[in-house]
XYZ file of C-alpha atoms in Angstrom:
155
model
C -30.365 6.429 -53.153
C -27.785 3.497 -55.848
C -25.244 6.076 -55.827
C -25.383 6.945 -52.303
C -24.918 3.835 -51.794
C -21.823 3.022 -53.666
C -20.265 6.599 -52.359
C -20.499 5.651 -48.912
C -18.689 2.080 -49.702
C -16.076 4.018 -51.390
C -15.606 6.091 -48.224
C -15.428 3.397 -46.275
C -13.061 0.994 -48.520
C -10.770 4.327 -49.016
C -11.195 4.714 -45.217
C -10.508 0.646 -44.472
C -7.151 1.122 -46.816
C -5.767 4.264 -44.707
C -6.182 2.433 -41.725
C -4.523 -0.843 -43.061
C -1.820 0.936 -44.914
C -0.915 3.396 -41.902
C -1.087 -0.251 -39.569
C 1.157 -1.732 -41.798
C 3.947 1.190 -42.426
C 4.411 1.189 -38.521
C 4.923 -2.420 -37.970
C 7.281 -2.199 -40.741
C 9.070 1.191 -40.018
C 8.156 0.862 -35.887
C 12.139 -0.393 -34.794
C 14.144 1.361 -37.071
C 12.966 5.005 -36.629
C 12.550 4.281 -33.050
C 15.728 2.616 -33.029
C 17.005 5.478 -35.353
C 15.549 8.665 -33.408
C 16.863 7.710 -29.875
C 19.941 7.094 -30.937
C 20.590 10.607 -32.544
C 18.876 12.262 -29.656
C 21.574 10.266 -27.456
C 24.316 11.717 -29.211
C 23.161 15.547 -28.619
C 22.028 15.585 -25.133
C 23.897 16.955 -22.404
C 21.998 15.022 -18.815
C 20.650 11.550 -18.884
C 17.233 10.479 -19.533
C 15.258 8.024 -18.184
C 12.221 6.402 -20.311
C 9.872 3.365 -19.153
C 8.711 2.207 -23.252
C 8.477 3.562 -26.607
C 6.092 3.270 -29.202
C 6.106 4.826 -33.070
C 1.913 5.439 -34.265
C 0.631 7.324 -37.644
C -2.497 7.393 -36.446
C -1.896 8.448 -32.626
C -0.964 12.155 -33.782
C -2.396 12.046 -37.232
C -1.419 13.430 -39.599
C 1.944 13.535 -38.175
C 3.601 10.534 -37.661
C 5.050 10.435 -33.617
C 7.151 8.603 -31.518
C 6.004 8.331 -28.051
C 7.832 8.365 -25.281
C 6.286 6.529 -21.913
C 7.537 7.863 -18.372
C 9.920 10.252 -19.293
C 12.285 11.339 -16.391
C 14.728 13.597 -17.385
C 17.397 15.251 -14.695
C 19.287 18.282 -14.239
C 22.748 18.844 -15.516
C 25.720 18.060 -12.949
C 27.230 21.102 -12.580
C 23.990 22.255 -11.022
C 23.650 21.710 -7.070
C 21.830 18.821 -5.259
C 19.820 21.690 -3.193
C 18.145 25.400 -4.195
C 16.331 27.058 -1.069
C 15.756 23.621 0.076
C 14.450 22.469 -3.348
C 15.790 18.989 -4.388
C 17.152 20.499 -8.044
C 18.041 16.578 -9.855
C 14.663 16.638 -11.793
C 14.203 18.758 -15.177
C 11.094 17.381 -15.706
C 9.359 13.998 -15.611
C 6.085 13.467 -18.390
C 3.591 10.425 -18.747
C 4.433 10.430 -21.891
C 6.256 12.854 -24.688
C 4.994 12.937 -28.426
C 8.201 13.932 -31.043
C 5.928 13.979 -34.132
C 6.944 13.834 -37.448
C 5.794 14.774 -41.059
C 5.160 10.858 -42.700
C 6.436 12.095 -45.833
C 9.473 13.459 -44.696
C 10.004 9.965 -42.149
C 9.253 8.040 -46.124
C 12.284 9.714 -47.490
C 14.191 9.487 -44.174
C 14.577 12.568 -43.729
C 14.099 13.398 -39.501
C 12.878 16.732 -38.837
C 10.928 16.975 -35.684
C 7.753 18.522 -35.891
C 6.317 19.012 -32.397
C 7.109 18.195 -29.373
C 4.462 17.456 -26.670
C 4.320 16.510 -23.124
C 1.177 14.719 -21.553
C 1.140 15.312 -17.404
C 4.229 16.721 -16.941
C 5.988 18.784 -14.572
C 9.126 20.797 -15.445
C 11.992 22.137 -12.766
C 13.649 24.908 -13.575
C 16.681 26.247 -11.704
C 19.660 28.512 -11.833
C 22.447 28.127 -8.946
C 23.872 30.924 -7.694
C 26.527 30.348 -9.955
C 25.284 30.706 -12.788
C 24.725 26.664 -13.906
C 21.743 26.412 -15.491
C 19.379 22.576 -15.480
C 17.344 23.608 -18.865
C 20.312 23.412 -20.976
C 19.686 19.692 -21.540
C 20.875 19.670 -25.448
C 24.252 20.389 -26.842
C 25.695 23.377 -28.440
C 26.371 23.453 -31.964
C 30.209 23.234 -31.364
C 29.443 20.191 -28.765
C 27.341 17.772 -31.136
C 28.503 15.519 -34.369
C 26.916 15.716 -37.145
C 22.995 14.929 -36.265
C 20.418 13.687 -38.823
C 17.860 15.209 -36.864
C 16.421 17.962 -37.277
C 14.552 20.581 -34.431
C 12.130 22.652 -36.356
C 10.061 24.043 -33.472
C 8.005 26.802 -33.662
């Protein structure tokens, strides 16, 4: 019985240490990671995106670190006709929350690789007008972007 109590106490203290470490790292790196990722993403965008709030967390999408964007609206390319068959084409997507997930150890080494993108309560509108202009090309091509430090590793 004594061994079980000491094992449970050790597990509890270990879990408590991990949670305190995660919260501490979040508080230390939140501003730096958020600012850097947003600046890098903005360099690669072709379209305007509005975001209400940005939060960084190590616990929300554990075991990955995540950057949470609240109330995200991405607008369509300006080349696209504003209406197609009566539909307004000004918005590419809206999401109540959008998460960019990173490996925790990659963040500590400043190697920013987006592992996963998660939409929560969102809507995507994909359009192609009669001239072949599409609204879903929101990211600049490789020859249009500067040397970005963020890598998309999506499957």
